[in-house]
């Protein structure tokens, strides 16, 4: 959505071994070189990113399909991000699940972090722990997205989005409703924002993009 | 479900930092000592496991809430599993997401592995990669569970459970339907199998338990 608003965006998949961002963007098997190739100086940033054929200004730098050779160091990642900063308006680093190496790499050089949780107890506790690990980020640079929200579920379990915010201890930057259109577009290899302009999750993404870019957007009403 | 069938079961949470199995079992904050304490000889297995107050024969050994000190080695994990084998009928090791240290620890000493996927493309690709990493397991000891299956979704995206089996390359041991009762019981801290005997996911779990124990059970029809 940021790219559709005219920004130049680089998405970097940091999930070594289980990369998926290429699938989500509909760029499966297009990327040959990955962020470890660039960070370790085996090839240039320009030659390794892939531009989306249907969304100008949206680029992907993928993760290695398997971990091999020397691991990328935090310093190499920071140098890579310094180069990226000179060329792109925003760089979105997709961190893998868990608090392992990929998480550290994705967060060591970032300016802001968005913690994505669902409204269930298990995911909220993970979000709390993740926030604790992210304590080196300054105030105001940590945000929360509550994903896969279903109004029916929320009501029947007496939980609210407020609980999610309190439990994770972060300001909310977006609420994304559960939306079958997302699974469908993922399986078809088409980004949701291209596939379905009527989708409620797509509307939520566009609002989040506006807020990330410093604008204002109302919180969606979950139907 | 295995414990309800009279087996003595130990569940070990291998997700260092983001443990959740205690929540899922309704044993939150009961466990003081974790598997790293036992594996590194700081305390005995007997003193560290917690028995479920409502399901006799079901024990939990939790994961460290934060990684600290010396990491547990594969050999220490194998020694721990050898001790566990003498005292329990089944030990279920819950591996974290991703292919990191926790995954290696959980799989280095196991006899069988169950790969849990959903039916979407991204999760199926992760399952394929996970199977590749599990190639050291002998034939017949790897199984697939397809989770969160919704008949409506399956039909509309022309995917079938057969695709899931083909893509992951594993024999299916269970199909678990999407079930709101699961989220509700998780958030209430009550295991689903105690909370709701009418739940379709609970029925799927009971079938999987029967198959794991060598019995036969029909595949559930997803409504």
PDB file of C-alpha atoms in Angstrom, chain A:
ATOM      1  CA  UNK A   1       0.000   0.000   0.000  1.00  0.00           C
ATOM      2  CA  UNK A   2       2.942   2.355   0.692  1.00  0.00           C
ATOM      3  CA  UNK A   3       4.265   1.689  -2.830  1.00  0.00           C
ATOM      4  CA  UNK A   4       0.821   2.342  -4.290  1.00  0.00           C
ATOM      5  CA  UNK A   5       0.965   5.723  -2.550  1.00  0.00           C
ATOM      6  CA  UNK A   6       4.104   6.605  -4.520  1.00  0.00           C
ATOM      7  CA  UNK A   7       6.850   5.646  -2.055  1.00  0.00           C
ATOM      8  CA  UNK A   8       9.842   3.563  -3.084  1.00  0.00           C
ATOM      9  CA  UNK A   9       9.752   0.463  -0.914  1.00  0.00           C
ATOM     10  CA  UNK A  10      12.118  -2.411  -0.287  1.00  0.00           C
ATOM     11  CA  UNK A  11      10.787  -5.506   1.485  1.00  0.00           C
ATOM     12  CA  UNK A  12      13.481  -7.735   2.995  1.00  0.00           C
ATOM     13  CA  UNK A  13      12.545 -11.260   4.060  1.00  0.00           C
ATOM     14  CA  UNK A  14      14.649 -12.169   7.112  1.00  0.00           C
ATOM     15  CA  UNK A  15      13.253 -15.679   7.615  1.00  0.00           C
ATOM     16  CA  UNK A  16      16.237 -17.855   6.680  1.00  0.00           C
ATOM     17  CA  UNK A  17      15.047 -21.324   5.673  1.00  0.00           C
ATOM     18  CA  UNK A  18      11.322 -20.595   5.718  1.00  0.00           C
ATOM     19  CA  UNK A  19      11.013 -17.495   3.571  1.00  0.00           C
ATOM     20  CA  UNK A  20       7.476 -16.695   2.460  1.00  0.00           C
ATOM     21  CA  UNK A  21       7.365 -13.030   1.581  1.00  0.00           C
ATOM     22  CA  UNK A  22       7.927 -13.837  -2.108  1.00  0.00           C
ATOM     23  CA  UNK A  23       4.752 -15.935  -2.057  1.00  0.00           C
ATOM     24  CA  UNK A  24       2.803 -13.213  -0.262  1.00  0.00           C
ATOM     25  CA  UNK A  25       3.894 -10.645  -2.835  1.00  0.00           C
ATOM     26  CA  UNK A  26       3.312 -12.950  -5.804  1.00  0.00           C
ATOM     27  CA  UNK A  27       7.052 -12.919  -6.595  1.00  0.00           C
ATOM     28  CA  UNK A  28       7.698 -16.600  -6.000  1.00  0.00           C
ATOM     29  CA  UNK A  29      10.938 -17.932  -7.537  1.00  0.00           C
ATOM     30  CA  UNK A  30      11.871 -14.648  -9.183  1.00  0.00           C
ATOM     31  CA  UNK A  31      14.619 -13.701  -6.767  1.00  0.00           C
ATOM     32  CA  UNK A  32      17.947 -15.443  -7.291  1.00  0.00           C
ATOM     33  CA  UNK A  33      20.168 -13.587  -4.851  1.00  0.00           C
ATOM     34  CA  UNK A  34      19.247 -13.075  -1.218  1.00  0.00           C
ATOM     35  CA  UNK A  35      20.059 -10.610   1.573  1.00  0.00           C
ATOM     36  CA  UNK A  36      22.968 -12.713   2.828  1.00  0.00           C
ATOM     37  CA  UNK A  37      24.569 -12.532  -0.661  1.00  0.00           C
ATOM     38  CA  UNK A  38      24.307  -8.745  -0.575  1.00  0.00           C
ATOM     39  CA  UNK A  39      25.254  -8.295   3.101  1.00  0.00           C
ATOM     40  CA  UNK A  40      28.378 -10.407   2.597  1.00  0.00           C
ATOM     41  CA  UNK A  41      29.399  -8.540  -0.545  1.00  0.00           C
ATOM     42  CA  UNK A  42      28.885 -11.362  -3.060  1.00  0.00           C
ATOM     43  CA  UNK A  43      26.686  -9.164  -5.235  1.00  0.00           C
ATOM     44  CA  UNK A  44      25.289  -5.671  -5.373  1.00  0.00           C
ATOM     45  CA  UNK A  45      21.993  -4.523  -3.900  1.00  0.00           C
ATOM     46  CA  UNK A  46      20.799  -3.355  -7.339  1.00  0.00           C
ATOM     47  CA  UNK A  47      21.380  -6.739  -8.963  1.00  0.00           C
ATOM     48  CA  UNK A  48      19.658  -8.677  -6.167  1.00  0.00           C
ATOM     49  CA  UNK A  49      16.363  -6.903  -5.640  1.00  0.00           C
ATOM     50  CA  UNK A  50      13.339  -7.795  -7.747  1.00  0.00           C
ATOM     51  CA  UNK A  51      10.755  -5.174  -8.694  1.00  0.00           C
ATOM     52  CA  UNK A  52       7.124  -6.191  -8.636  1.00  0.00           C
ATOM     53  CA  UNK A  53       5.813  -6.366 -12.218  1.00  0.00           C
ATOM     54  CA  UNK A  54       2.443  -4.849 -11.293  1.00  0.00           C
ATOM     55  CA  UNK A  55       3.335  -2.480  -8.443  1.00  0.00           C
ATOM     56  CA  UNK A  56       6.011   0.008  -9.546  1.00  0.00           C
ATOM     57  CA  UNK A  57       8.217   1.095  -6.669  1.00  0.00           C
ATOM     58  CA  UNK A  58       7.823  -2.187  -4.741  1.00  0.00           C
ATOM     59  CA  UNK A  59      11.021  -4.232  -4.504  1.00  0.00           C
ATOM     60  CA  UNK A  60      11.838  -7.509  -2.759  1.00  0.00           C
ATOM     61  CA  UNK A  61      15.120  -8.789  -1.359  1.00  0.00           C
ATOM     62  CA  UNK A  62      14.529 -12.400  -0.387  1.00  0.00           C
ATOM     63  CA  UNK A  63      15.969 -14.628   2.361  1.00  0.00           C
ATOM     64  CA  UNK A  64      18.269 -17.600   1.782  1.00  0.00           C
ATOM     65  CA  UNK A  65      16.221 -20.757   1.163  1.00  0.00           C
ATOM     66  CA  UNK A  66      18.603 -22.693   3.419  1.00  0.00           C
ATOM     67  CA  UNK A  67      21.148 -21.507   5.914  1.00  0.00           C
ATOM     68  CA  UNK A  68      24.595 -22.181   4.487  1.00  0.00           C
ATOM     69  CA  UNK A  69      28.091 -20.794   4.808  1.00  0.00           C
ATOM     70  CA  UNK A  70      28.945 -18.009   7.184  1.00  0.00           C
ATOM     71  CA  UNK A  71      25.968 -16.420   9.006  1.00  0.00           C
ATOM     72  CA  UNK A  72      25.323 -12.724   8.399  1.00  0.00           C
ATOM     73  CA  UNK A  73      26.583 -10.611  11.295  1.00  0.00           C
ATOM     74  CA  UNK A  74      24.659  -7.745  12.897  1.00  0.00           C
ATOM     75  CA  UNK A  75      27.318  -5.345  11.582  1.00  0.00           C
ATOM     76  CA  UNK A  76      26.889  -6.613   8.009  1.00  0.00           C
ATOM     77  CA  UNK A  77      23.134  -6.165   8.361  1.00  0.00           C
ATOM     78  CA  UNK A  78      23.604  -2.604   9.637  1.00  0.00           C
ATOM     79  CA  UNK A  79      25.893  -1.791   6.691  1.00  0.00           C
ATOM     80  CA  UNK A  80      23.322  -3.234   4.294  1.00  0.00           C
ATOM     81  CA  UNK A  81      20.565  -1.128   5.857  1.00  0.00           C
ATOM     82  CA  UNK A  82      22.727   1.985   5.596  1.00  0.00           C
ATOM     83  CA  UNK A  83      23.009   1.402   1.837  1.00  0.00           C
ATOM     84  CA  UNK A  84      19.284   0.670   1.561  1.00  0.00           C
ATOM     85  CA  UNK A  85      18.433   3.913   3.394  1.00  0.00           C
ATOM     86  CA  UNK A  86      20.112   5.971   0.679  1.00  0.00           C
ATOM     87  CA  UNK A  87      17.981   4.392  -2.057  1.00  0.00           C
ATOM     88  CA  UNK A  88      14.523   3.652  -0.645  1.00  0.00           C
ATOM     89  CA  UNK A  89      11.850   5.634   1.196  1.00  0.00           C
ATOM     90  CA  UNK A  90      10.928   2.693   3.435  1.00  0.00           C
ATOM     91  CA  UNK A  91      12.510  -0.682   4.053  1.00  0.00           C
ATOM     92  CA  UNK A  92      10.213  -3.283   5.584  1.00  0.00           C
ATOM     93  CA  UNK A  93      12.086  -6.105   7.317  1.00  0.00           C
ATOM     94  CA  UNK A  94       9.958  -9.216   7.767  1.00  0.00           C
ATOM     95  CA  UNK A  95      11.216 -10.992  10.877  1.00  0.00           C
ATOM     96  CA  UNK A  96      10.619 -14.724  11.329  1.00  0.00           C
ATOM     97  CA  UNK A  97       8.608 -16.257  14.171  1.00  0.00           C
ATOM     98  CA  UNK A  98      10.495 -16.625  17.418  1.00  0.00           C
ATOM     99  CA  UNK A  99      13.343 -14.690  18.974  1.00  0.00           C
ATOM    100  CA  UNK A 100      16.254 -16.356  17.154  1.00  0.00           C
ATOM    101  CA  UNK A 101      18.948 -15.154  14.770  1.00  0.00           C
ATOM    102  CA  UNK A 102      16.558 -13.892  12.098  1.00  0.00           C
ATOM    103  CA  UNK A 103      14.706 -11.776  14.661  1.00  0.00           C
ATOM    104  CA  UNK A 104      17.968 -10.255  15.889  1.00  0.00           C
ATOM    105  CA  UNK A 105      19.128  -9.490  12.345  1.00  0.00           C
ATOM    106  CA  UNK A 106      15.815  -7.916  11.409  1.00  0.00           C
ATOM    107  CA  UNK A 107      15.701  -5.729  14.506  1.00  0.00           C
ATOM    108  CA  UNK A 108      19.365  -4.790  15.000  1.00  0.00           C
ATOM    109  CA  UNK A 109      19.320  -2.160  12.281  1.00  0.00           C
ATOM    110  CA  UNK A 110      15.679  -1.068  12.227  1.00  0.00           C
ATOM    111  CA  UNK A 111      14.371   2.357  13.290  1.00  0.00           C
ATOM    112  CA  UNK A 112      10.905   1.146  14.157  1.00  0.00           C
ATOM    113  CA  UNK A 113       9.296  -2.181  14.940  1.00  0.00           C
ATOM    114  CA  UNK A 114       5.733  -3.344  14.430  1.00  0.00           C
ATOM    115  CA  UNK A 115       4.670  -6.290  16.597  1.00  0.00           C
ATOM    116  CA  UNK A 116       1.892  -8.309  14.964  1.00  0.00           C
ATOM    117  CA  UNK A 117      -0.345 -10.341  17.258  1.00  0.00           C
ATOM    118  CA  UNK A 118      -3.750 -11.967  17.171  1.00  0.00           C
ATOM    119  CA  UNK A 119      -6.237 -11.426  19.998  1.00  0.00           C
ATOM    120  CA  UNK A 120      -5.740 -14.847  21.607  1.00  0.00           C
ATOM    121  CA  UNK A 121      -3.960 -15.327  24.911  1.00  0.00           C
ATOM    122  CA  UNK A 122      -1.064 -17.285  23.503  1.00  0.00           C
ATOM    123  CA  UNK A 123      -0.246 -14.759  20.790  1.00  0.00           C
ATOM    124  CA  UNK A 124      -0.610 -11.863  23.238  1.00  0.00           C
ATOM    125  CA  UNK A 125       1.877 -13.415  25.619  1.00  0.00           C
ATOM    126  CA  UNK A 126       4.319 -13.840  22.726  1.00  0.00           C
ATOM    127  CA  UNK A 127       3.793 -10.174  21.852  1.00  0.00           C
ATOM    128  CA  UNK A 128       4.579  -9.176  25.451  1.00  0.00           C
ATOM    129  CA  UNK A 129       7.806 -11.177  25.416  1.00  0.00           C
ATOM    130  CA  UNK A 130       8.723  -9.750  22.029  1.00  0.00           C
ATOM    131  CA  UNK A 131       8.228  -6.217  23.345  1.00  0.00           C
ATOM    132  CA  UNK A 132      10.527  -7.039  26.260  1.00  0.00           C
ATOM    133  CA  UNK A 133      13.196  -8.125  23.778  1.00  0.00           C
ATOM    134  CA  UNK A 134      12.676  -4.908  21.827  1.00  0.00           C
ATOM    135  CA  UNK A 135      13.321  -2.669  24.834  1.00  0.00           C
ATOM    136  CA  UNK A 136      16.284  -1.077  23.055  1.00  0.00           C
ATOM    137  CA  UNK A 137      13.872   0.728  20.728  1.00  0.00           C
ATOM    138  CA  UNK A 138      13.105   4.283  21.832  1.00  0.00           C
ATOM    139  CA  UNK A 139       9.622   5.273  22.929  1.00  0.00           C
ATOM    140  CA  UNK A 140       7.316   5.996  20.024  1.00  0.00           C
ATOM    141  CA  UNK A 141       9.021   3.634  17.602  1.00  0.00           C
ATOM    142  CA  UNK A 142       7.201   0.457  18.633  1.00  0.00           C
ATOM    143  CA  UNK A 143       3.733  -0.265  17.289  1.00  0.00           C
ATOM    144  CA  UNK A 144       1.134  -3.002  17.547  1.00  0.00           C
ATOM    145  CA  UNK A 145      -1.024  -4.580  14.834  1.00  0.00           C
ATOM    146  CA  UNK A 146      -3.817  -6.921  15.928  1.00  0.00           C
ATOM    147  CA  UNK A 147      -4.398  -9.398  13.128  1.00  0.00           C
ATOM    148  CA  UNK A 148      -7.192 -11.846  12.205  1.00  0.00           C
ATOM    149  CA  UNK A 149      -9.784 -10.152  14.379  1.00  0.00           C
ATOM    150  CA  UNK A 150     -13.295 -11.567  14.314  1.00  0.00           C
ATOM    151  CA  UNK A 151     -15.997  -9.570  15.986  1.00  0.00           C
ATOM    152  CA  UNK A 152     -17.973 -12.668  16.938  1.00  0.00           C
ATOM    153  CA  UNK A 153     -15.003 -14.183  18.708  1.00  0.00           C
ATOM    154  CA  UNK A 154     -14.153 -10.973  20.504  1.00  0.00           C
ATOM    155  CA  UNK A 155     -17.622 -10.614  21.889  1.00  0.00           C
ATOM    156  CA  UNK A 156     -18.021 -14.191  22.998  1.00  0.00           C
ATOM    157  CA  UNK A 157     -14.752 -14.251  24.898  1.00  0.00           C
ATOM    158  CA  UNK A 158     -15.223 -10.833  26.519  1.00  0.00           C
ATOM    159  CA  UNK A 159     -11.909  -9.644  25.172  1.00  0.00           C
ATOM    160  CA  UNK A 160     -11.446  -6.319  23.493  1.00  0.00           C
ATOM    161  CA  UNK A 161      -8.795  -4.693  21.396  1.00  0.00           C
ATOM    162  CA  UNK A 162      -8.092  -2.596  24.480  1.00  0.00           C
ATOM    163  CA  UNK A 163      -6.984  -5.753  26.281  1.00  0.00           C
ATOM    164  CA  UNK A 164      -4.607  -6.500  23.444  1.00  0.00           C
ATOM    165  CA  UNK A 165      -3.059  -3.052  23.715  1.00  0.00           C
ATOM    166  CA  UNK A 166      -2.780  -3.248  27.499  1.00  0.00           C
ATOM    167  CA  UNK A 167      -1.302  -6.728  27.480  1.00  0.00           C
ATOM    168  CA  UNK A 168       1.298  -5.968  24.826  1.00  0.00           C
ATOM    169  CA  UNK A 169       1.941  -2.494  26.211  1.00  0.00           C
ATOM    170  CA  UNK A 170       2.156  -0.839  22.801  1.00  0.00           C
ATOM    171  CA  UNK A 171       0.224   1.805  20.893  1.00  0.00           C
ATOM    172  CA  UNK A 172      -2.036   0.328  18.241  1.00  0.00           C
ATOM    173  CA  UNK A 173      -1.277   1.176  14.623  1.00  0.00           C
ATOM    174  CA  UNK A 174      -3.834  -1.135  13.041  1.00  0.00           C
ATOM    175  CA  UNK A 175      -6.503  -3.804  13.411  1.00  0.00           C
ATOM    176  CA  UNK A 176      -6.799  -6.295  10.544  1.00  0.00           C
ATOM    177  CA  UNK A 177     -10.020  -8.294  10.306  1.00  0.00           C
ATOM    178  CA  UNK A 178     -10.046 -12.010   9.534  1.00  0.00           C
ATOM    179  CA  UNK A 179     -10.628 -12.136   5.789  1.00  0.00           C
ATOM    180  CA  UNK A 180     -10.918 -15.168   3.535  1.00  0.00           C
ATOM    181  CA  UNK A 181      -9.844 -13.005   0.580  1.00  0.00           C
ATOM    182  CA  UNK A 182      -6.331 -12.981   2.071  1.00  0.00           C
ATOM    183  CA  UNK A 183      -5.920 -16.768   1.974  1.00  0.00           C
ATOM    184  CA  UNK A 184      -7.336 -16.873  -1.524  1.00  0.00           C
ATOM    185  CA  UNK A 185      -5.014 -14.208  -2.885  1.00  0.00           C
ATOM    186  CA  UNK A 186      -2.030 -15.815  -1.122  1.00  0.00           C
ATOM    187  CA  UNK A 187      -2.764 -19.149  -2.754  1.00  0.00           C
ATOM    188  CA  UNK A 188      -3.179 -17.510  -6.149  1.00  0.00           C
ATOM    189  CA  UNK A 189       0.119 -15.637  -5.812  1.00  0.00           C
ATOM    190  CA  UNK A 190      -1.546 -12.238  -6.212  1.00  0.00           C
ATOM    191  CA  UNK A 191      -1.019  -9.542  -3.573  1.00  0.00           C
ATOM    192  CA  UNK A 192      -4.310  -8.841  -1.809  1.00  0.00           C
ATOM    193  CA  UNK A 193      -4.099  -5.129  -2.607  1.00  0.00           C
ATOM    194  CA  UNK A 194      -4.137  -5.943  -6.331  1.00  0.00           C
ATOM    195  CA  UNK A 195      -6.623  -8.776  -6.135  1.00  0.00           C
ATOM    196  CA  UNK A 196      -9.508  -7.350  -4.163  1.00  0.00           C
ATOM    197  CA  UNK A 197     -10.211  -3.724  -3.554  1.00  0.00           C
ATOM    198  CA  UNK A 198     -13.367  -4.590  -1.632  1.00  0.00           C
ATOM    199  CA  UNK A 199     -11.530  -6.714   0.948  1.00  0.00           C
ATOM    200  CA  UNK A 200     -11.743  -5.521   4.545  1.00  0.00           C
ATOM    201  CA  UNK A 201      -8.194  -6.697   5.294  1.00  0.00           C
ATOM    202  CA  UNK A 202      -6.939  -4.720   2.277  1.00  0.00           C
ATOM    203  CA  UNK A 203      -8.667  -1.601   3.624  1.00  0.00           C
ATOM    204  CA  UNK A 204      -6.957  -2.182   6.972  1.00  0.00           C
ATOM    205  CA  UNK A 205      -3.563  -2.470   5.257  1.00  0.00           C
ATOM    206  CA  UNK A 206      -4.114   0.802   3.425  1.00  0.00           C
ATOM    207  CA  UNK A 207      -4.979   2.529   6.702  1.00  0.00           C
ATOM    208  CA  UNK A 208      -1.862   1.135   8.370  1.00  0.00           C
ATOM    209  CA  UNK A 209       0.272   2.346   5.437  1.00  0.00           C
ATOM    210  CA  UNK A 210      -1.198   5.831   5.812  1.00  0.00           C
ATOM    211  CA  UNK A 211      -0.421   5.837   9.550  1.00  0.00           C
ATOM    212  CA  UNK A 212       3.132   4.517   9.021  1.00  0.00           C
ATOM    213  CA  UNK A 213       3.720   7.381   6.599  1.00  0.00           C
ATOM    214  CA  UNK A 214       2.659   9.851   9.275  1.00  0.00           C
ATOM    215  CA  UNK A 215      -0.903  10.440   8.127  1.00  0.00           C
ATOM    216  CA  UNK A 216      -4.126   9.786   9.977  1.00  0.00           C
ATOM    217  CA  UNK A 217      -6.709   7.115   9.249  1.00  0.00           C
ATOM    218  CA  UNK A 218      -9.682   5.983  11.307  1.00  0.00           C
ATOM    219  CA  UNK A 219      -9.658   2.513  12.878  1.00  0.00           C
ATOM    220  CA  UNK A 220     -11.770   0.141  10.810  1.00  0.00           C
ATOM    221  CA  UNK A 221     -15.048  -1.045  12.190  1.00  0.00           C
ATOM    222  CA  UNK A 222     -14.835  -4.853  12.226  1.00  0.00           C
ATOM    223  CA  UNK A 223     -17.995  -6.390  10.786  1.00  0.00           C
TER     224      UNK A 223
END
